[in-house]
């Protein structure tokens, strides 16, 4: 994953990606992009959650990280 791919994401998916990892979700889009990239580089995994909806979101965004 690189910054160009992350920049294509809308704000809501960026915030969801960060939320499941326990990272702040406020700020301008470029800040959110930088945080998502940092989470990827630092290999920050989603936090365990009992909420099925959050698990589904984590799985969806994990699929977005796969690069051909």
Tab-separated table of C-alpha atoms in Angstrom:
chain	number	residue	atom	x	y	z
A	1	UNK	CA	0.000	0.000	0.000
A	2	UNK	CA	1.250	3.470	-0.770
A	3	UNK	CA	0.069	7.023	-0.179
A	4	UNK	CA	-1.414	7.362	-3.666
A	5	UNK	CA	-3.798	4.473	-3.027
A	6	UNK	CA	-4.787	5.755	0.430
A	7	UNK	CA	-5.450	9.242	-0.970
A	8	UNK	CA	-8.189	7.713	-3.153
A	9	UNK	CA	-10.166	6.660	-0.056
A	10	UNK	CA	-13.067	8.824	1.118
A	11	UNK	CA	-12.976	10.347	4.625
A	12	UNK	CA	-15.448	7.868	6.162
A	13	UNK	CA	-13.381	4.762	5.257
A	14	UNK	CA	-10.246	6.508	6.532
A	15	UNK	CA	-11.954	7.244	9.843
A	16	UNK	CA	-13.320	3.710	10.118
A	17	UNK	CA	-9.869	2.238	9.447
A	18	UNK	CA	-8.384	4.402	12.202
A	19	UNK	CA	-11.260	3.866	14.645
A	20	UNK	CA	-10.863	0.087	14.715
A	21	UNK	CA	-7.192	0.624	15.570
A	22	UNK	CA	-7.874	3.080	18.371
A	23	UNK	CA	-6.275	6.006	16.530
A	24	UNK	CA	-7.739	9.522	16.465
A	25	UNK	CA	-10.228	10.089	13.654
A	26	UNK	CA	-10.407	13.870	13.536
A	27	UNK	CA	-8.521	16.235	11.297
A	28	UNK	CA	-8.202	17.140	7.650
A	29	UNK	CA	-8.240	14.406	5.040
A	30	UNK	CA	-4.467	14.637	4.489
A	31	UNK	CA	-3.917	14.103	8.220
A	32	UNK	CA	-6.157	11.039	8.157
A	33	UNK	CA	-4.312	9.722	5.103
A	34	UNK	CA	-0.996	10.150	6.926
A	35	UNK	CA	-2.340	8.349	9.999
A	36	UNK	CA	-3.649	5.431	7.920
A	37	UNK	CA	-0.288	5.156	6.166
A	38	UNK	CA	1.528	5.278	9.503
A	39	UNK	CA	-0.723	2.516	10.857
A	40	UNK	CA	0.138	0.424	7.828
A	41	UNK	CA	3.892	1.044	8.098
A	42	UNK	CA	3.903	0.429	11.862
A	43	UNK	CA	1.684	-2.651	11.370
A	44	UNK	CA	-0.930	-1.504	13.890
A	45	UNK	CA	-3.581	-4.202	14.002
A	46	UNK	CA	-7.256	-3.636	14.739
A	47	UNK	CA	-8.075	-3.812	18.415
A	48	UNK	CA	-10.114	-6.798	19.564
A	49	UNK	CA	-13.777	-5.937	19.671
A	50	UNK	CA	-16.958	-7.732	20.538
A	51	UNK	CA	-18.883	-5.530	18.124
A	52	UNK	CA	-19.573	-7.577	14.972
A	53	UNK	CA	-19.996	-4.436	12.876
A	54	UNK	CA	-16.475	-3.273	13.713
A	55	UNK	CA	-15.085	-6.726	12.888
A	56	UNK	CA	-16.785	-6.540	9.504
A	57	UNK	CA	-15.308	-3.091	8.867
A	58	UNK	CA	-11.844	-4.314	9.850
A	59	UNK	CA	-12.136	-7.229	7.434
A	60	UNK	CA	-13.321	-4.963	4.616
A	61	UNK	CA	-10.438	-2.544	5.071
A	62	UNK	CA	-7.932	-5.355	5.411
A	63	UNK	CA	-9.015	-6.427	1.922
A	64	UNK	CA	-8.309	-2.897	0.656
A	65	UNK	CA	-4.720	-3.210	1.841
A	66	UNK	CA	-4.005	-6.134	-0.465
A	67	UNK	CA	-2.003	-5.111	-3.497
A	68	UNK	CA	-1.833	-7.193	-6.675
